[in-house]
Amino acid sequence: FVGTANSRLYRSDNGGLTFDNITQSIIDAGALLPLHEIGVASDQPKYVAVSDNQPKVYFSSDSGKTWSDTQVDSQIGFTGIVQCIAISGWYSGGGTDVYHDLAVGTAAWGDNITTGQIWINKIGKSFGSWQNQNLKITPTVGAEVSSIAFSPTYYSDPTILAVASASDDAGPTDN
């Protein structure tokens, strides 16, 4: 999957030898261009999530043929931007249920009240609700989450890493 500056979404099924333009499928689901971030589950490449310009996050369980709006904007009252997306590997929910976690890192630019956050939605047979992970960033206002990664063995090691920074994090530079 590749998102490009000309606001198209492409998928390759042959290791990048050729790409198919699948932009219309996400537009049909309600996405507004340009698209910004993309995440793919490492153990289930048919699981794809993409953020758009609204901010909304769309999820596909069939390699981008069809998309569902995850309702991230309406469920959390979010008005900032999605900075990053990650999808965990599978893990058991007990019994025969298997899940993946869809995570988004956010930034709330310009309101001088909020800060970026990590939100997670459990993907199983359907979407759950978005859960704030209550990341504590210092300073508490104006920070952003710019990258998220799940442990490769998330099923047994539920580690999540995040890069977060604030606008005043820049240190001195040598000229």
PDB file of C-alpha atoms in Angstrom:
ATOM      1  CA  PHE A   1       0.000   0.000   0.000  1.00  0.00           C
ATOM      2  CA  VAL A   2       1.250   3.446  -0.872  1.00  0.00           C
ATOM      3  CA  GLY A   3      -0.360   6.855  -0.262  1.00  0.00           C
ATOM      4  CA  THR A   4       0.996   9.584  -2.489  1.00  0.00           C
ATOM      5  CA  ALA A   5       1.140  13.352  -2.676  1.00  0.00           C
ATOM      6  CA  ASN A   6      -1.308  13.323  -5.573  1.00  0.00           C
ATOM      7  CA  SER A   7      -3.937  11.890  -3.177  1.00  0.00           C
ATOM      8  CA  ARG A   8      -4.167   8.371  -4.459  1.00  0.00           C
ATOM      9  CA  LEU A   9      -4.039   5.035  -2.664  1.00  0.00           C
ATOM     10  CA  TYR A  10      -2.224   2.208  -4.432  1.00  0.00           C
ATOM     11  CA  ARG A  11      -1.922  -1.502  -3.620  1.00  0.00           C
ATOM     12  CA  SER A  12       0.629  -3.983  -4.910  1.00  0.00           C
ATOM     13  CA  ASP A  13      -0.055  -7.705  -4.699  1.00  0.00           C
ATOM     14  CA  ASN A  14       3.310  -8.703  -6.190  1.00  0.00           C
ATOM     15  CA  GLY A  15       5.975  -7.103  -4.021  1.00  0.00           C
ATOM     16  CA  GLY A  16       5.881  -3.731  -5.770  1.00  0.00           C
ATOM     17  CA  LEU A  17       6.346  -4.837  -9.376  1.00  0.00           C
ATOM     18  CA  THR A  18       3.005  -3.235 -10.258  1.00  0.00           C
ATOM     19  CA  PHE A  19       0.470  -1.127  -8.372  1.00  0.00           C
ATOM     20  CA  ASP A  20      -3.297  -0.795  -8.695  1.00  0.00           C
ATOM     21  CA  ASN A  21      -5.033   2.482  -7.908  1.00  0.00           C
ATOM     22  CA  ILE A  22      -7.653   1.661  -5.222  1.00  0.00           C
ATOM     23  CA  THR A  23      -8.490   5.270  -4.321  1.00  0.00           C
ATOM     24  CA  GLN A  24     -12.113   5.048  -5.423  1.00  0.00           C
ATOM     25  CA  SER A  25     -12.882   2.286  -2.918  1.00  0.00           C
ATOM     26  CA  ILE A  26     -11.970   4.508   0.050  1.00  0.00           C
ATOM     27  CA  ILE A  27     -13.704   7.557  -1.446  1.00  0.00           C
ATOM     28  CA  ASP A  28     -16.844   5.419  -1.780  1.00  0.00           C
ATOM     29  CA  ALA A  29     -16.643   4.801   1.997  1.00  0.00           C
ATOM     30  CA  GLY A  30     -16.664   8.566   2.647  1.00  0.00           C
ATOM     31  CA  ALA A  31     -12.986   9.480   2.864  1.00  0.00           C
ATOM     32  CA  LEU A  32     -11.910  12.978   1.888  1.00  0.00           C
ATOM     33  CA  LEU A  33      -8.607  13.412   0.127  1.00  0.00           C
ATOM     34  CA  PRO A  34      -5.765  13.832   0.778  1.00  0.00           C
ATOM     35  CA  LEU A  35      -5.069  10.631   2.697  1.00  0.00           C
ATOM     36  CA  HIS A  36      -2.431  10.965   5.408  1.00  0.00           C
ATOM     37  CA  GLU A  37      -1.394   7.888   7.372  1.00  0.00           C
ATOM     38  CA  ILE A  38      -1.519   4.155   6.736  1.00  0.00           C
ATOM     39  CA  GLY A  39      -1.085   1.065   8.894  1.00  0.00           C
ATOM     40  CA  VAL A  40      -0.993  -2.621   7.942  1.00  0.00           C
ATOM     41  CA  ALA A  41      -1.065  -5.603  10.316  1.00  0.00           C
ATOM     42  CA  SER A  42       2.211  -7.486   9.923  1.00  0.00           C
ATOM     43  CA  ASP A  43       0.575 -10.878  10.446  1.00  0.00           C
ATOM     44  CA  GLN A  44      -2.583 -10.149   8.445  1.00  0.00           C
ATOM     45  CA  PRO A  45      -1.761  -7.870   5.490  1.00  0.00           C
ATOM     46  CA  LYS A  46      -5.418  -7.752   4.491  1.00  0.00           C
ATOM     47  CA  TYR A  47      -5.976  -5.568   7.602  1.00  0.00           C
ATOM     48  CA  VAL A  48      -5.312  -1.966   6.571  1.00  0.00           C
ATOM     49  CA  ALA A  49      -6.184   1.389   8.160  1.00  0.00           C
ATOM     50  CA  VAL A  50      -5.906   4.824   6.535  1.00  0.00           C
ATOM     51  CA  SER A  51      -6.573   8.329   7.854  1.00  0.00           C
ATOM     52  CA  ASP A  52      -7.983  11.123   5.757  1.00  0.00           C
ATOM     53  CA  ASN A  53      -8.320  14.890   5.909  1.00  0.00           C
ATOM     54  CA  GLN A  54     -11.434  15.039   8.186  1.00  0.00           C
ATOM     55  CA  PRO A  55      -9.914  13.465  10.572  1.00  0.00           C
ATOM     56  CA  LYS A  56     -11.340   9.999  10.141  1.00  0.00           C
ATOM     57  CA  VAL A  57      -9.783   6.559  10.115  1.00  0.00           C
ATOM     58  CA  TYR A  58     -11.026   3.894   7.712  1.00  0.00           C
ATOM     59  CA  PHE A  59     -10.385   0.169   8.143  1.00  0.00           C
ATOM     60  CA  SER A  60     -10.343  -2.599   5.539  1.00  0.00           C
ATOM     61  CA  SER A  61     -10.215  -6.323   6.266  1.00  0.00           C
ATOM     62  CA  ASP A  62      -9.995  -7.269   2.566  1.00  0.00           C
ATOM     63  CA  SER A  63      -6.851  -5.485   1.330  1.00  0.00           C
ATOM     64  CA  GLY A  64      -8.650  -2.252   0.499  1.00  0.00           C
ATOM     65  CA  LYS A  65     -11.524  -3.579  -1.581  1.00  0.00           C
ATOM     66  CA  THR A  66     -14.032  -2.222   0.960  1.00  0.00           C
ATOM     67  CA  TRP A  67     -13.631   0.196   3.870  1.00  0.00           C
ATOM     68  CA  SER A  68     -15.448   0.990   7.124  1.00  0.00           C
ATOM     69  CA  ASP A  69     -15.385   4.287   9.012  1.00  0.00           C
ATOM     70  CA  THR A  70     -14.079   3.488  12.518  1.00  0.00           C
ATOM     71  CA  GLN A  71     -15.897   6.529  13.984  1.00  0.00           C
ATOM     72  CA  VAL A  72     -12.738   7.756  15.718  1.00  0.00           C
ATOM     73  CA  ASP A  73     -13.737  11.398  15.268  1.00  0.00           C
ATOM     74  CA  SER A  74     -17.281  11.059  16.615  1.00  0.00           C
ATOM     75  CA  GLN A  75     -16.528   8.571  19.405  1.00  0.00           C
ATOM     76  CA  ILE A  76     -13.770  10.631  20.996  1.00  0.00           C
ATOM     77  CA  GLY A  77     -14.872  14.122  19.994  1.00  0.00           C
ATOM     78  CA  PHE A  78     -11.570  14.512  18.231  1.00  0.00           C
ATOM     79  CA  THR A  79     -10.845  17.592  16.158  1.00  0.00           C
ATOM     80  CA  GLY A  80      -7.065  17.374  15.784  1.00  0.00           C
ATOM     81  CA  ILE A  81      -5.159  15.283  13.302  1.00  0.00           C
ATOM     82  CA  VAL A  82      -4.137  11.642  13.153  1.00  0.00           C
ATOM     83  CA  GLN A  83      -0.340  11.605  13.140  1.00  0.00           C
ATOM     84  CA  CYS A  84       0.246   7.855  12.936  1.00  0.00           C
ATOM     85  CA  ILE A  85      -1.510   4.498  12.717  1.00  0.00           C
ATOM     86  CA  ALA A  86      -0.435   1.005  13.786  1.00  0.00           C
ATOM     87  CA  ILE A  87      -2.173  -2.371  13.809  1.00  0.00           C
ATOM     88  CA  SER A  88      -1.017  -5.054  16.232  1.00  0.00           C
ATOM     89  CA  GLY A  89      -0.492  -8.692  15.490  1.00  0.00           C
ATOM     90  CA  TRP A  90      -3.251 -11.037  16.595  1.00  0.00           C
ATOM     91  CA  TYR A  91      -3.906 -12.005  20.180  1.00  0.00           C
ATOM     92  CA  SER A  92      -6.451 -14.252  21.843  1.00  0.00           C
ATOM     93  CA  GLY A  93      -9.440 -12.848  23.635  1.00  0.00           C
ATOM     94  CA  GLY A  94     -10.113 -16.192  25.280  1.00  0.00           C
ATOM     95  CA  GLY A  95     -11.726 -19.173  23.633  1.00  0.00           C
ATOM     96  CA  THR A  96     -11.625 -18.992  19.859  1.00  0.00           C
ATOM     97  CA  ASP A  97     -11.863 -15.188  19.628  1.00  0.00           C
ATOM     98  CA  VAL A  98      -8.888 -13.486  17.981  1.00  0.00           C
ATOM     99  CA  TYR A  99      -8.277  -9.733  17.976  1.00  0.00           C
ATOM    100  CA  HIS A 100      -5.984  -7.069  16.576  1.00  0.00           C
ATOM    101  CA  ASP A 101      -5.602  -3.614  18.134  1.00  0.00           C
ATOM    102  CA  LEU A 102      -5.846  -0.567  15.895  1.00  0.00           C
ATOM    103  CA  ALA A 103      -3.955   2.378  17.395  1.00  0.00           C
ATOM    104  CA  VAL A 104      -3.849   6.020  16.354  1.00  0.00           C
ATOM    105  CA  GLY A 105      -1.544   8.715  17.634  1.00  0.00           C
ATOM    106  CA  THR A 106      -2.960  12.216  17.573  1.00  0.00           C
ATOM    107  CA  ALA A 107      -1.981  15.850  17.727  1.00  0.00           C
ATOM    108  CA  ALA A 108      -4.337  18.635  18.720  1.00  0.00           C
ATOM    109  CA  TRP A 109      -2.847  21.671  17.058  1.00  0.00           C
ATOM    110  CA  GLY A 110      -3.611  25.221  18.006  1.00  0.00           C
ATOM    111  CA  ASP A 111      -6.205  24.892  20.762  1.00  0.00           C
ATOM    112  CA  ASN A 112      -3.741  25.471  23.666  1.00  0.00           C
ATOM    113  CA  ILE A 113      -5.880  23.151  25.801  1.00  0.00           C
ATOM    114  CA  THR A 114      -5.199  19.572  24.760  1.00  0.00           C
ATOM    115  CA  THR A 115      -2.314  17.384  23.821  1.00  0.00           C
ATOM    116  CA  GLY A 116      -1.808  14.418  21.530  1.00  0.00           C
ATOM    117  CA  GLN A 117      -2.896  11.011  22.691  1.00  0.00           C
ATOM    118  CA  ILE A 118      -2.932   7.318  21.822  1.00  0.00           C
ATOM    119  CA  TRP A 119      -6.334   5.769  21.146  1.00  0.00           C
ATOM    120  CA  ILE A 120      -6.910   2.028  20.654  1.00  0.00           C
ATOM    121  CA  ASN A 121      -9.826   0.130  19.133  1.00  0.00           C
ATOM    122  CA  LYS A 122     -10.052  -3.654  19.482  1.00  0.00           C
ATOM    123  CA  ILE A 123     -10.807  -5.266  16.117  1.00  0.00           C
ATOM    124  CA  GLY A 124     -12.520  -8.643  16.232  1.00  0.00           C
ATOM    125  CA  LYS A 125     -15.687  -9.620  14.461  1.00  0.00           C
ATOM    126  CA  SER A 126     -16.634  -5.941  14.686  1.00  0.00           C
ATOM    127  CA  PHE A 127     -15.225  -2.682  16.023  1.00  0.00           C
ATOM    128  CA  GLY A 128     -15.269  -1.925  19.699  1.00  0.00           C
ATOM    129  CA  SER A 129     -15.109   1.589  21.059  1.00  0.00           C
ATOM    130  CA  TRP A 130     -12.027   3.783  21.057  1.00  0.00           C
ATOM    131  CA  GLN A 131     -10.142   3.757  24.365  1.00  0.00           C
ATOM    132  CA  ASN A 132      -7.836   6.575  25.457  1.00  0.00           C
ATOM    133  CA  GLN A 133      -4.533   5.163  26.688  1.00  0.00           C
ATOM    134  CA  ASN A 134      -3.988   8.295  28.835  1.00  0.00           C
ATOM    135  CA  LEU A 135      -0.407   8.844  27.775  1.00  0.00           C
ATOM    136  CA  LYS A 136       1.212  11.379  30.101  1.00  0.00           C
ATOM    137  CA  ILE A 137       3.217  13.840  28.020  1.00  0.00           C
ATOM    138  CA  THR A 138       5.151  16.751  29.498  1.00  0.00           C
ATOM    139  CA  PRO A 139       4.296  19.527  28.925  1.00  0.00           C
ATOM    140  CA  THR A 140       0.650  18.577  29.147  1.00  0.00           C
ATOM    141  CA  VAL A 141      -0.451  20.990  26.425  1.00  0.00           C
ATOM    142  CA  GLY A 142       0.550  21.110  22.780  1.00  0.00           C
ATOM    143  CA  ALA A 143       2.344  17.775  22.412  1.00  0.00           C
ATOM    144  CA  GLU A 144       1.886  15.236  19.639  1.00  0.00           C
ATOM    145  CA  VAL A 145       2.242  11.491  19.191  1.00  0.00           C
ATOM    146  CA  SER A 146       4.206  11.031  15.985  1.00  0.00           C
ATOM    147  CA  SER A 147       4.829   7.275  15.894  1.00  0.00           C
ATOM    148  CA  ILE A 148       3.407   4.076  17.410  1.00  0.00           C
ATOM    149  CA  ALA A 149       4.668   0.484  17.245  1.00  0.00           C
ATOM    150  CA  PHE A 150       3.400  -2.772  18.705  1.00  0.00           C
ATOM    151  CA  SER A 151       5.676  -5.555  19.911  1.00  0.00           C
ATOM    152  CA  PRO A 152       6.121  -8.184  17.160  1.00  0.00           C
ATOM    153  CA  THR A 153       4.964 -10.754  19.732  1.00  0.00           C
ATOM    154  CA  TYR A 154       2.031  -8.693  21.008  1.00  0.00           C
ATOM    155  CA  TYR A 155       0.046 -11.878  21.762  1.00  0.00           C
ATOM    156  CA  SER A 156       2.480 -12.677  24.595  1.00  0.00           C
ATOM    157  CA  ASP A 157       4.200  -9.303  25.110  1.00  0.00           C
ATOM    158  CA  PRO A 158       1.625  -6.491  25.033  1.00  0.00           C
ATOM    159  CA  THR A 159       4.250  -3.760  24.632  1.00  0.00           C
ATOM    160  CA  ILE A 160       3.352  -0.574  22.772  1.00  0.00           C
ATOM    161  CA  LEU A 161       6.024   2.034  21.987  1.00  0.00           C
ATOM    162  CA  ALA A 162       5.252   5.648  21.154  1.00  0.00           C
ATOM    163  CA  VAL A 163       7.258   8.689  20.150  1.00  0.00           C
ATOM    164  CA  ALA A 164       5.776  11.874  21.578  1.00  0.00           C
ATOM    165  CA  SER A 165       7.121  15.402  21.644  1.00  0.00           C
ATOM    166  CA  ALA A 166       6.128  18.984  22.289  1.00  0.00           C
ATOM    167  CA  SER A 167       6.994  22.040  20.274  1.00  0.00           C
ATOM    168  CA  ASP A 168       9.473  23.179  22.907  1.00  0.00           C
ATOM    169  CA  ASP A 169      11.338  19.831  22.918  1.00  0.00           C
ATOM    170  CA  ALA A 170      13.888  21.075  20.404  1.00  0.00           C
ATOM    171  CA  GLY A 171      17.234  21.302  22.073  1.00  0.00           C
ATOM    172  CA  PRO A 172      20.170  23.530  21.251  1.00  0.00           C
ATOM    173  CA  THR A 173      21.875  23.038  17.949  1.00  0.00           C
ATOM    174  CA  ASP A 174      25.498  23.430  16.971  1.00  0.00           C
ATOM    175  CA  ASN A 175      26.106  25.732  14.031  1.00  0.00           C
TER     176      ASN A 175
END
